[in-house]
Short mmCIF file of C-alpha atoms in Angstrom, two decimals:
data_model
loop_
_atom_site.label_atom_id
_atom_site.label_comp_id
_atom_site.label_asym_id
_atom_site.label_seq_id
_atom_site.Cartn_x
_atom_site.Cartn_y
_atom_site.Cartn_z
CA MET R 1 -86.04 37.08 -15.21
CA PRO R 2 -83.02 34.81 -15.73
CA VAL R 3 -83.25 32.18 -18.38
CA THR R 4 -81.70 28.78 -18.85
CA ARG R 5 -80.78 27.00 -22.06
CA GLU R 6 -80.74 23.24 -21.71
CA ARG R 7 -79.79 22.10 -25.18
CA SER R 8 -79.11 18.52 -26.18
CA ARG R 9 -75.59 17.59 -27.31
CA GLN R 10 -76.70 15.18 -29.99
CA LYS R 11 -74.01 12.56 -29.52
CA SER R 12 -74.23 9.38 -27.45
CA GLN R 13 -76.94 10.63 -25.14
CA ASN R 14 -80.05 8.77 -24.12
CA PRO R 15 -83.20 10.52 -25.36
CA PHE R 16 -85.00 9.25 -22.27
CA ASP R 17 -82.65 11.42 -20.15
CA ASP R 18 -84.30 14.83 -20.18
CA SER R 19 -81.22 16.41 -18.62
CA ASN R 20 -78.92 14.94 -21.30
CA GLY R 21 -75.83 15.30 -19.17
CA LYS R 22 -76.19 19.06 -18.82
CA ALA R 23 -74.42 20.46 -15.81
CA GLU R 24 -76.39 22.39 -13.22
CA PRO R 25 -76.67 26.10 -14.06
CA GLU R 26 -74.28 28.20 -12.07
CA VAL R 27 -76.76 31.04 -11.61
CA ASP R 28 -79.77 30.84 -9.34
CA GLU R 29 -82.52 30.31 -11.87
CA PRO R 30 -86.14 29.34 -11.35
CA TYR R 31 -86.84 25.68 -12.05
CA HIS R 32 -89.50 26.86 -14.47
CA THR R 33 -90.88 30.21 -15.59
CA PHE R 34 -94.50 29.04 -15.41
CA SER R 35 -96.54 30.59 -12.63
CA PRO R 36 -98.48 28.23 -10.34
CA LYS R 37 -101.62 29.06 -12.34
CA GLN R 38 -99.90 28.13 -15.60
CA LYS R 39 -98.58 24.88 -14.11
CA TRP R 40 -102.05 23.88 -12.97
CA PHE R 41 -103.45 24.71 -16.41
CA VAL R 42 -100.88 22.44 -18.07
CA VAL R 43 -101.51 19.60 -15.58
CA ILE R 44 -105.27 19.87 -16.11
CA LEU R 45 -104.76 19.82 -19.88
CA ILE R 46 -102.51 16.75 -19.85
CA GLY R 47 -104.87 15.18 -17.31
CA VAL R 48 -107.73 15.53 -19.80
CA ALA R 49 -105.49 13.97 -22.45
CA GLY R 50 -104.65 11.19 -20.00
CA LEU R 51 -108.34 10.43 -19.50
CA PHE R 52 -108.38 8.37 -22.67
CA SER R 53 -106.12 5.59 -21.43
CA GLY R 54 -108.44 4.66 -18.57
CA LEU R 55 -111.62 5.73 -20.36
CA SER R 56 -110.96 3.46 -23.34
CA SER R 57 -110.54 0.51 -21.00
CA ASN R 58 -113.32 1.14 -18.47
CA ILE R 59 -116.05 2.40 -20.79
CA TYR R 60 -115.77 -1.03 -22.37
CA PHE R 61 -116.42 -3.23 -19.31
CA PRO R 62 -120.26 -3.07 -19.10
CA SER R 63 -120.47 -4.11 -22.78
CA LEU R 64 -118.49 -7.34 -22.55
CA ASP R 65 -121.56 -9.55 -22.47
CA ALA R 66 -123.27 -7.55 -25.26
CA ILE R 67 -120.15 -7.81 -27.45
CA SER R 68 -119.99 -11.55 -26.79
CA LYS R 69 -123.55 -11.99 -28.04
CA ASP R 70 -123.30 -9.52 -30.95
CA LEU R 71 -120.11 -11.03 -32.39
CA ASN R 72 -121.06 -14.59 -31.40
CA VAL R 73 -117.94 -15.31 -29.34
CA SER R 74 -117.43 -16.43 -25.73
CA LEU R 75 -116.95 -14.06 -22.81
CA ASP R 76 -113.45 -15.48 -22.36
CA ALA R 77 -112.66 -14.55 -25.96
CA VAL R 78 -113.88 -10.99 -25.41
CA SER R 79 -111.67 -10.82 -22.30
CA LEU R 80 -108.70 -11.33 -24.63
CA THR R 81 -109.30 -7.79 -25.90
CA ILE R 82 -108.67 -6.56 -22.34
CA THR R 83 -105.51 -8.64 -22.07
CA SER R 84 -104.19 -7.46 -25.44
CA TYR R 85 -105.05 -3.88 -24.50
CA LEU R 86 -102.98 -4.11 -21.31
CA ILE R 87 -100.03 -5.78 -23.07
CA ILE R 88 -99.81 -3.11 -25.76
CA GLN R 89 -100.46 -0.39 -23.20
CA GLY R 90 -97.42 -1.66 -21.31
CA ILE R 91 -95.10 -1.98 -24.30
CA SER R 92 -95.97 1.06 -26.41
CA PRO R 93 -94.79 3.77 -23.94
CA VAL R 94 -91.22 2.49 -24.39
CA PHE R 95 -91.57 3.28 -28.09
CA TRP R 96 -93.48 6.55 -27.66
CA GLY R 97 -91.19 7.68 -24.84
CA SER R 98 -88.03 7.49 -26.91
CA ILE R 99 -89.66 9.38 -29.77
CA SER R 100 -91.04 11.93 -27.31
CA ASP R 101 -87.68 12.65 -25.73
CA ALA R 102 -86.18 13.01 -29.18
CA LEU R 103 -88.84 15.20 -30.75
CA GLY R 104 -90.65 16.80 -27.81
CA ARG R 105 -93.92 16.43 -25.91
CA ARG R 106 -96.26 18.25 -28.30
CA PRO R 107 -95.39 16.21 -31.42
CA ILE R 108 -95.92 12.91 -29.59
CA TYR R 109 -99.27 14.02 -28.19
CA ILE R 110 -100.40 14.99 -31.68
CA ALA R 111 -99.08 11.78 -33.27
CA SER R 112 -100.47 9.43 -30.62
CA PHE R 113 -103.90 11.07 -30.66
CA SER R 114 -103.92 10.68 -34.44
CA VAL R 115 -103.31 6.93 -34.03
CA TYR R 116 -106.03 6.78 -31.39
CA ILE R 117 -108.53 8.52 -33.67
CA ILE R 118 -107.78 6.10 -36.53
CA ALA R 119 -108.30 3.17 -34.14
CA ASN R 120 -111.71 4.46 -33.06
CA ILE R 121 -112.79 4.84 -36.67
CA GLY R 122 -112.04 1.14 -37.21
CA LEU R 123 -113.73 0.13 -33.95
CA SER R 124 -116.85 2.09 -34.86
CA PHE R 125 -117.51 -0.52 -37.56
CA SER R 126 -116.15 -3.76 -35.96
CA PRO R 127 -117.83 -6.27 -38.31
CA ASN R 128 -116.19 -9.23 -36.54
CA PHE R 129 -114.08 -10.19 -33.54
CA ALA R 130 -110.77 -10.09 -35.45
CA VAL R 131 -111.27 -6.43 -36.39
CA LEU R 132 -112.25 -5.63 -32.81
CA LEU R 133 -109.12 -7.31 -31.42
CA ILE R 134 -106.73 -5.62 -33.87
CA PHE R 135 -108.12 -2.11 -33.52
CA ARG R 136 -108.37 -2.42 -29.72
CA GLY R 137 -104.63 -3.02 -29.77
CA LEU R 138 -104.13 0.03 -31.97
CA GLN R 139 -106.35 2.02 -29.62
CA ALA R 140 -104.14 1.01 -26.69
CA ALA R 141 -101.02 2.04 -28.61
CA GLY R 142 -102.50 5.47 -29.26
CA SER R 143 -103.75 6.14 -25.74
CA ALA R 144 -100.91 4.69 -23.65
CA SER R 145 -98.48 7.53 -24.31
CA THR R 146 -100.81 10.08 -22.73
CA VAL R 147 -99.95 8.71 -19.29
CA SER R 148 -96.18 8.35 -19.63
CA ILE R 149 -95.63 11.61 -21.49
CA GLY R 150 -97.91 13.38 -19.01
CA ASN R 151 -95.68 12.34 -16.12
CA GLY R 152 -92.71 13.56 -18.14
CA VAL R 153 -94.38 16.95 -18.53
CA ILE R 154 -94.88 17.19 -14.76
CA GLN R 155 -91.20 16.45 -14.18
CA ASP R 156 -90.35 19.10 -16.78
CA ILE R 157 -92.15 21.89 -14.94
CA THR R 158 -92.11 20.97 -11.22
CA PRO R 159 -89.31 20.40 -8.68
CA PRO R 160 -89.51 17.45 -6.24
CA ALA R 161 -91.04 19.54 -3.44
CA GLU R 162 -94.10 20.27 -5.60
CA ARG R 163 -94.21 17.06 -7.61
CA ALA R 164 -96.32 14.84 -5.32
CA ALA R 165 -99.26 17.25 -5.34
CA PHE R 166 -99.19 17.60 -9.13
CA ILE R 167 -98.81 13.85 -9.78
CA SER R 168 -101.68 12.97 -7.42
CA PHE R 169 -103.91 15.65 -8.97
CA TYR R 170 -102.95 14.47 -12.45
CA GLN R 171 -103.82 10.90 -11.54
CA ALA R 172 -107.09 12.02 -9.93
CA ILE R 173 -108.14 13.74 -13.18
CA ARG R 174 -107.25 10.66 -15.20
CA ASN R 175 -109.08 8.46 -12.74
CA PHE R 176 -112.27 10.41 -13.28
CA SER R 177 -112.62 8.35 -16.45
CA ILE R 178 -112.65 5.19 -14.33
CA ALA R 179 -115.63 6.58 -12.42
CA ILE R 180 -117.65 7.90 -15.33
CA GLY R 181 -116.48 5.54 -18.09
CA PRO R 182 -118.55 2.47 -17.18
CA VAL R 183 -121.67 4.60 -16.67
CA LEU R 184 -121.27 6.12 -20.12
CA GLY R 185 -120.46 2.73 -21.59
CA GLY R 186 -123.56 1.17 -20.05
CA LEU R 187 -125.81 3.96 -21.33
CA LEU R 188 -124.38 3.93 -24.85
CA ALA R 189 -124.38 0.14 -25.18
CA ASN R 190 -127.89 -0.18 -23.78
CA PHE R 191 -129.51 2.38 -26.11
CA PHE R 192 -127.26 2.48 -29.21
CA GLY R 193 -125.19 -0.72 -29.21
CA PHE R 194 -121.56 -1.25 -28.21
CA ARG R 195 -120.16 0.38 -31.41
CA SER R 196 -121.57 3.74 -30.28
CA ILE R 197 -118.93 3.69 -27.52
CA PHE R 198 -116.19 4.08 -30.10
CA VAL R 199 -118.08 6.78 -32.01
CA PHE R 200 -118.28 8.71 -28.74
CA LEU R 201 -114.52 8.26 -28.11
CA LEU R 202 -113.81 9.34 -31.69
CA ILE R 203 -115.67 12.63 -31.25
CA LEU R 204 -114.21 13.32 -27.78
CA SER R 205 -110.61 12.56 -28.81
CA SER R 206 -110.91 14.78 -31.91
CA LEU R 207 -112.00 17.70 -29.73
CA THR R 208 -109.15 17.03 -27.27
CA LEU R 209 -106.58 16.94 -30.06
CA THR R 210 -107.83 20.32 -31.27
CA ILE R 211 -107.41 21.78 -27.77
CA ILE R 212 -103.88 20.34 -27.51
CA ILE R 213 -102.87 21.89 -30.84
CA PHE R 214 -104.16 25.27 -29.71
CA PHE R 215 -103.07 25.42 -26.06
CA LEU R 216 -100.47 22.81 -24.95
CA PRO R 217 -96.95 24.31 -24.69
CA GLU R 218 -93.78 22.36 -25.33
CA THR R 219 -92.17 21.60 -21.95
CA MET R 220 -89.26 19.22 -22.61
CA ARG R 221 -86.29 20.92 -21.05
CA THR R 222 -83.84 20.08 -23.85
CA ILE R 223 -86.13 22.00 -26.20
CA ALA R 224 -87.96 24.59 -24.09
CA GLY R 225 -85.42 25.02 -21.27
CA ASN R 226 -87.19 26.29 -18.17
CA GLY R 227 -89.94 27.78 -20.32
CA SER R 228 -87.90 30.79 -21.42
CA LEU R 229 -86.89 29.61 -24.90
CA ARG R 230 -88.93 30.77 -27.87
CA GLN R 231 -90.60 27.97 -29.84
CA ARG R 232 -91.59 27.75 -33.48
CA GLY R 233 -93.43 25.39 -35.79
CA ILE R 234 -95.09 22.36 -34.23
CA TYR R 235 -93.63 23.23 -30.82
CA ARG R 236 -95.53 26.51 -30.64
CA PRO R 237 -99.19 26.41 -29.48
CA LEU R 238 -101.44 28.22 -31.94
CA VAL R 239 -102.79 30.45 -29.19
CA ASP R 240 -99.32 32.01 -28.78
CA ASN R 241 -99.80 33.68 -32.14
CA PHE R 242 -102.60 35.76 -30.68
CA LYS R 243 -101.17 36.92 -27.35
CA LYS R 244 -98.30 39.09 -26.17
CA GLU R 245 -95.00 37.27 -25.61
CA PRO R 246 -93.41 37.45 -22.12
CA ALA R 247 -90.39 39.75 -21.87
CA TYR R 248 -88.04 36.97 -20.72
CA MET R 249 -88.47 34.84 -23.86
CA GLN R 250 -85.29 34.37 -25.91
CA ASP R 251 -84.24 32.41 -28.96
CA PRO R 252 -82.43 29.13 -28.24
CA GLU R 253 -78.67 29.13 -28.74
CA GLU R 254 -79.00 26.09 -31.04
CA SER R 255 -81.71 25.13 -33.47
CA VAL R 256 -84.14 22.47 -32.31
CA GLY R 257 -83.55 19.17 -34.05
CA GLY R 258 -84.21 15.50 -33.57
CA LYS R 259 -81.69 13.19 -31.94
CA LYS R 260 -80.52 9.98 -33.47
CA ILE R 261 -82.59 7.02 -32.30
CA THR R 262 -81.04 3.55 -32.25
CA LEU R 263 -82.05 0.15 -30.93
CA GLY R 264 -80.18 0.98 -27.74
CA THR R 265 -82.53 3.89 -27.18
CA PHE R 266 -85.46 1.54 -26.70
CA ILE R 267 -83.45 -0.86 -24.54
CA GLU R 268 -82.12 1.89 -22.27
CA PRO R 269 -85.21 2.10 -19.99
CA LEU R 270 -84.93 -1.62 -19.24
CA LYS R 271 -81.63 -0.92 -17.48
CA LEU R 272 -83.65 0.65 -14.67
CA LEU R 273 -84.79 -2.87 -13.77
CA GLY R 274 -81.20 -3.57 -12.72
CA GLU R 275 -81.49 -1.03 -9.88
CA ARG R 276 -82.72 -2.81 -6.75
CA ASP R 277 -84.67 0.07 -5.20
CA ILE R 278 -86.43 0.87 -8.47
CA LEU R 279 -87.13 -2.79 -9.29
CA PHE R 280 -88.64 -3.54 -5.87
CA ASN R 281 -90.95 -0.53 -6.10
CA LEU R 282 -92.03 -1.47 -9.60
CA LEU R 283 -92.76 -5.10 -8.72
CA PHE R 284 -94.89 -4.29 -5.69
CA GLY R 285 -96.77 -1.54 -7.53
CA GLY R 286 -97.28 -3.92 -10.46
CA LEU R 287 -98.71 -6.62 -8.17
CA VAL R 288 -101.22 -4.18 -6.67
CA TYR R 289 -102.15 -2.97 -10.15
CA ALA R 290 -102.68 -6.54 -11.37
CA ILE R 291 -105.03 -7.38 -8.49
CA TRP R 292 -106.99 -4.16 -8.94
CA SER R 293 -107.31 -4.93 -12.67
CA MET R 294 -108.55 -8.43 -11.83
CA VAL R 295 -111.21 -7.01 -9.54
CA THR R 296 -112.34 -4.53 -12.17
CA SER R 297 -112.32 -6.86 -15.18
CA SER R 298 -114.28 -9.59 -13.33
CA THR R 299 -116.98 -7.20 -12.13
CA THR R 300 -119.20 -7.67 -15.18
CA GLY R 301 -119.38 -11.47 -14.90
CA LEU R 302 -119.66 -11.59 -11.10
CA PHE R 303 -122.30 -8.91 -10.73
CA LYS R 304 -124.37 -10.23 -13.64
CA SER R 305 -124.41 -13.75 -12.22
CA GLN R 306 -124.99 -12.75 -8.59
CA PHE R 307 -127.33 -9.77 -8.99
CA GLY R 308 -128.71 -10.10 -12.54
CA LEU R 309 -127.83 -6.53 -13.58
CA SER R 310 -128.49 -5.15 -17.05
CA GLU R 311 -125.81 -3.28 -19.04
CA LEU R 312 -127.44 0.02 -18.03
CA VAL R 313 -127.42 -0.70 -14.30
CA LEU R 314 -124.11 -2.53 -14.48
CA GLY R 315 -122.40 0.67 -15.59
CA THR R 316 -123.35 2.36 -12.32
CA ALA R 317 -121.85 -0.56 -10.40
CA PHE R 318 -118.41 0.68 -11.47
CA LEU R 319 -118.94 4.11 -9.86
CA PRO R 320 -117.56 3.21 -6.39
CA ASN R 321 -114.41 1.85 -8.06
CA GLY R 322 -113.95 5.06 -10.04
CA LEU R 323 -114.67 7.35 -7.10
CA GLY R 324 -112.23 5.36 -5.00
CA THR R 325 -109.42 6.00 -7.48
CA ILE R 326 -110.00 9.76 -7.22
CA VAL R 327 -110.21 9.81 -3.42
CA GLY R 328 -107.17 7.57 -2.98
CA SER R 329 -105.02 9.64 -5.33
CA ALA R 330 -105.99 12.92 -3.66
CA ILE R 331 -105.34 11.67 -0.11
CA ALA R 332 -101.99 10.11 -1.04
CA GLY R 333 -100.85 13.36 -2.65
CA LYS R 334 -101.68 15.40 0.44
CA LEU R 335 -99.98 12.90 2.75
CA MET R 336 -96.80 12.86 0.65
CA THR R 337 -96.62 16.65 0.41
CA LYS R 338 -96.88 16.90 4.20
CA ASP R 339 -94.30 14.13 4.72
CA TYR R 340 -91.86 15.77 2.29
CA ARG R 341 -92.11 19.10 4.11
CA ASN R 342 -91.56 17.42 7.47
CA ALA R 343 -88.55 15.49 6.14
CA GLU R 344 -87.17 18.69 4.59
CA ALA R 345 -87.54 20.60 7.88
CA ALA R 346 -85.84 17.77 9.81
CA TYR R 347 -83.01 17.63 7.26
CA LYS R 348 -82.39 21.38 7.56
CA ALA R 349 -82.35 21.17 11.36
CA THR R 350 -79.93 18.22 11.34
CA HIS R 351 -77.52 19.95 8.92
CA GLY R 352 -77.76 23.40 10.49
CA LEU R 353 -79.36 24.96 7.42
CA PRO R 354 -81.53 28.09 7.63
CA PRO R 355 -85.32 27.55 7.48
CA ASP R 356 -85.61 29.42 4.18
CA TYR R 357 -82.98 27.23 2.47
CA LYS R 358 -84.35 25.28 -0.49
CA LEU R 359 -83.09 21.84 -1.45
CA PRO R 360 -81.78 21.43 -5.02
CA ALA R 361 -84.71 21.37 -7.41
CA LYS R 362 -83.44 18.66 -9.74
CA ASN R 363 -81.51 16.20 -7.56
CA VAL R 364 -82.26 15.71 -3.88
CA PRO R 365 -79.14 15.37 -1.69
CA VAL R 366 -77.79 11.85 -1.41
CA ASP R 367 -78.41 11.81 2.37
CA PHE R 368 -81.95 13.19 2.15
CA PRO R 369 -84.44 10.44 3.18
CA ILE R 370 -86.68 10.71 0.12
CA GLU R 371 -87.63 7.02 0.42
CA GLN R 372 -89.03 7.51 3.92
CA ALA R 373 -90.76 10.72 2.90
CA ARG R 374 -92.62 8.87 0.14
CA LEU R 375 -93.21 5.45 1.75
CA ARG R 376 -94.23 6.42 5.28
CA HIS R 377 -97.88 5.45 4.77
CA LEU R 378 -97.38 2.45 2.47
CA PRO R 379 -97.72 -0.34 5.11
CA TRP R 380 -101.14 0.62 6.47
CA ILE R 381 -102.50 1.51 3.02
CA SER R 382 -101.37 -1.89 1.71
CA GLY R 383 -102.91 -3.58 4.74
CA ILE R 384 -106.33 -2.05 4.07
CA PHE R 385 -105.99 -3.05 0.40
CA ALA R 386 -105.25 -6.68 1.29
CA VAL R 387 -108.08 -6.98 3.86
CA SER R 388 -110.59 -5.37 1.49
CA THR R 389 -109.56 -7.71 -1.34
CA ALA R 390 -110.00 -10.79 0.87
CA LEU R 391 -113.42 -9.69 2.12
CA TYR R 392 -114.54 -8.73 -1.39
CA GLY R 393 -114.27 -12.26 -2.72
CA PHE R 394 -116.32 -13.73 0.13
CA SER R 395 -118.96 -11.00 -0.22
CA LEU R 396 -119.78 -12.48 -3.64
CA SER R 397 -119.29 -16.18 -2.96
CA THR R 398 -122.50 -17.20 -1.14
CA PRO R 399 -125.84 -17.03 -3.04
CA ALA R 400 -127.76 -17.07 0.25
CA VAL R 401 -126.05 -13.81 1.18
CA THR R 402 -125.98 -12.13 -2.22
CA SER R 403 -129.74 -12.65 -2.53
CA LEU R 404 -130.39 -10.43 0.49
CA THR R 405 -131.94 -7.04 -0.20
CA ALA R 406 -129.32 -4.28 -0.68
CA TRP R 407 -126.43 -6.74 -0.13
CA ILE R 408 -124.84 -5.34 -3.29
CA ILE R 409 -123.76 -2.37 -1.16
CA ALA R 410 -121.20 -4.60 0.62
CA PRO R 411 -119.08 -5.59 -2.40
CA LEU R 412 -119.42 -2.10 -3.87
CA THR R 413 -118.09 -0.56 -0.64
CA LEU R 414 -115.18 -2.99 -0.72
CA GLN R 415 -114.53 -2.08 -4.36
CA PHE R 416 -114.30 1.56 -3.27
CA LEU R 417 -111.70 0.70 -0.63
CA ILE R 418 -109.74 -1.52 -3.05
CA ALA R 419 -109.65 1.25 -5.67
CA ALA R 420 -108.79 3.99 -3.15
CA THR R 421 -105.91 2.11 -1.53
CA SER R 422 -104.52 0.67 -4.77
CA ASN R 423 -104.41 4.09 -6.40
CA ALA R 424 -102.84 5.58 -3.28
CA VAL R 425 -100.10 2.96 -3.71
CA PHE R 426 -99.76 3.98 -7.38
CA VAL R 427 -99.22 7.63 -6.44
CA LEU R 428 -96.60 6.74 -3.81
CA ASN R 429 -94.94 4.36 -6.27
CA GLN R 430 -94.89 6.72 -9.27
CA THR R 431 -93.67 9.71 -7.27
CA LEU R 432 -90.80 7.80 -5.66
CA VAL R 433 -89.73 6.24 -8.96
CA SER R 434 -89.70 9.73 -10.52
CA ASP R 435 -87.57 10.99 -7.62
CA LEU R 436 -85.14 8.10 -8.06
CA CYS R 437 -84.74 8.85 -11.79
CA PRO R 438 -84.05 12.60 -12.01
CA GLY R 439 -84.14 13.84 -15.58
CA LYS R 440 -85.61 10.55 -16.79
CA GLY R 441 -89.32 11.11 -16.40
CA ALA R 442 -90.26 9.39 -19.66
CA SER R 443 -88.16 6.26 -19.10
CA ALA R 444 -89.23 5.92 -15.46
CA THR R 445 -92.90 6.12 -16.37
CA ALA R 446 -92.47 3.86 -19.40
CA ILE R 447 -90.82 1.07 -17.41
CA ASN R 448 -93.35 1.49 -14.59
CA ASN R 449 -96.15 1.15 -17.12
CA LEU R 450 -94.46 -1.89 -18.68
CA VAL R 451 -94.26 -3.76 -15.36
CA ARG R 452 -97.74 -2.82 -14.19
CA CYS R 453 -99.53 -3.55 -17.45
CA GLY R 454 -97.52 -6.73 -17.98
CA LEU R 455 -98.55 -8.13 -14.60
CA GLY R 456 -102.07 -6.77 -15.10
CA ALA R 457 -102.41 -8.57 -18.42
CA VAL R 458 -101.39 -11.87 -16.82
CA GLY R 459 -103.88 -11.36 -14.00
CA VAL R 460 -106.78 -10.45 -16.27
CA ALA R 461 -106.03 -13.42 -18.53
CA PHE R 462 -106.43 -15.88 -15.64
CA ILE R 463 -109.01 -14.28 -13.31
CA GLU R 464 -112.10 -15.84 -14.94
CA THR R 465 -110.48 -19.29 -14.90
CA MET R 466 -109.45 -18.86 -11.25
CA ILE R 467 -112.96 -17.82 -10.20
CA SER R 468 -114.51 -20.73 -12.13
CA ALA R 469 -112.11 -23.25 -10.57
CA LEU R 470 -111.84 -21.94 -7.00
CA GLY R 471 -114.75 -19.57 -6.48
CA SER R 472 -114.52 -15.85 -5.80
CA GLY R 473 -113.82 -16.24 -2.06
CA PRO R 474 -110.65 -18.38 -2.23
CA THR R 475 -109.46 -16.54 -5.36
CA PHE R 476 -109.41 -13.07 -3.83
CA LEU R 477 -108.21 -14.38 -0.45
CA GLY R 478 -105.19 -15.85 -2.23
CA LEU R 479 -104.54 -12.56 -4.01
CA ALA R 480 -104.72 -10.71 -0.68
CA LEU R 481 -102.13 -13.07 0.79
CA PHE R 482 -99.87 -12.37 -2.19
CA VAL R 483 -99.93 -8.66 -1.29
CA MET R 484 -98.79 -9.30 2.28
CA VAL R 485 -96.09 -11.76 1.19
CA PHE R 486 -94.59 -9.28 -1.27
CA LEU R 487 -95.02 -6.11 0.83
CA PRO R 488 -91.37 -6.33 2.00
CA LEU R 489 -90.31 -5.64 -1.64
CA ALA R 490 -91.41 -2.05 -1.15
CA VAL R 491 -90.80 -1.61 2.56
CA VAL R 492 -87.17 -2.73 2.20
CA ASN R 493 -86.44 0.63 0.59
CA TRP R 494 -87.20 2.30 3.92
CA TYR R 495 -84.05 0.72 5.36
CA TRP R 496 -81.65 0.26 2.44
CA GLY R 497 -83.03 2.49 -0.32
CA MET R 498 -80.88 5.50 0.57
CA GLY R 499 -77.72 3.41 0.48
CA TRP R 500 -78.59 1.95 -2.92
CA ARG R 501 -79.36 5.42 -4.25
CA ALA R 502 -76.07 6.77 -2.89
CA SER R 503 -74.16 3.94 -4.57
CA ARG R 504 -75.87 4.62 -7.89
CA MET R 505 -75.14 8.35 -7.70
CA ALA R 506 -71.49 7.66 -6.83
CA LYS R 507 -71.11 5.36 -9.85
CA LYS R 508 -72.72 7.99 -12.07
CA ALA R 509 -70.39 10.68 -10.73
CA ASN R 510 -67.33 8.46 -11.26
CA ALA R 511 -68.41 7.68 -14.82
CA ALA R 512 -68.93 11.37 -15.53
CA GLY R 513 -65.50 12.14 -14.08
CA LYS R 514 -63.81 9.58 -16.33
CA GLU R 515 -65.52 11.07 -19.41
CA THR R 516 -64.10 14.50 -18.64
CA VAL R 517 -60.52 13.23 -18.21
#
């Protein structure tokens, strides 16, 4: 089997750029040596690691009222821990991403999980609100990288034609925590107190870190190539010491070493915000994320006041939201895979290419309509999201209605639709942004996370005040109108996205040409 050596050149290269300026191999090499079974194993493994970002947030929601009473602070004060969590979750991937692309995926997983474990030890005691607030921030810093680095791993091992299915499956695994987290949180808080939640996360994360050390391979292409370069030290999973090495494995031409990290390294991802197609996708996805976060974070207060639920029962009220995230991610992945294949077939027919011709694995052709292949279903999905959000607020706004037997089914059904459609938007958004940033999986995910969590933090900070001032009906109706007003931010890429992408690629090619002169 042919091998590829994609070594870094250690000069003025951006660690976020996984390709690091390496020219395309001249020989016809596989994008990655992993078999489909191995790829799925890696995606499942990083999906389990990615559970902790959502789990740490959602397992916490049913306990907000209990924490407020235990620590003798207001519910608004406890909500600050959600806001701070989202802010740090948005910022920290920029830091972790640069270190990851300098040192590899495995070291950053090990380091970030270590931070996460330390945070849970502190949270397990939580003698006062200040300690809770500080260690929740540290917990967010430790868990946030699991999402961004996970998307980088998927870009490492899968070409664009396969990527949508893997990203949607990866997100569906992570979203399982959104379904089960509140139920676990309600059970633990009800029987053992809210601190038992963090003891549980401490045990679970320690087991996951052990599995990562034993089984997760290094995938970053500047270190592992296409999976054919022999790894040593921290880059080598312990299990490799006990199994036969594949025949195609070879030593790298250069020793693996860290790249120099400067202040510019951390600023580099922000430059993506200067690209119109990327910025518009990020802003619309961030708005949808913020509204979904506002729905989720306000569930405890609204359902307690309207239906008088205990912490134990309240945890189950989050199940439709969690199940919706899984269903929405899975459906979006299947739709995008089908749309990509149809667009690929049409492109081949238009250009007179044989049916068995495969598009370049790393960079789609400049005239290939990748924007339309990814965004075809965005308008109707966004429409359902907006309508469901508007109806949700009114389903909780009238005591005469909420007092009816089994009425709780109505807002829970709407929560399912909100979660399903919002997470479908996230899959479309993340996949397209990854396609628009070839070789920059870490930076694309980091900046996406920054925008989404930043807007989400603002939304969560104000949702309780908005509901108190306006009522749930007008509040969520206004948020639904925001979605429809800003929908053109994403749809505009259908018409002009290809031109913007072509212009960016031309500038990049011209810059590369000048460097070689």
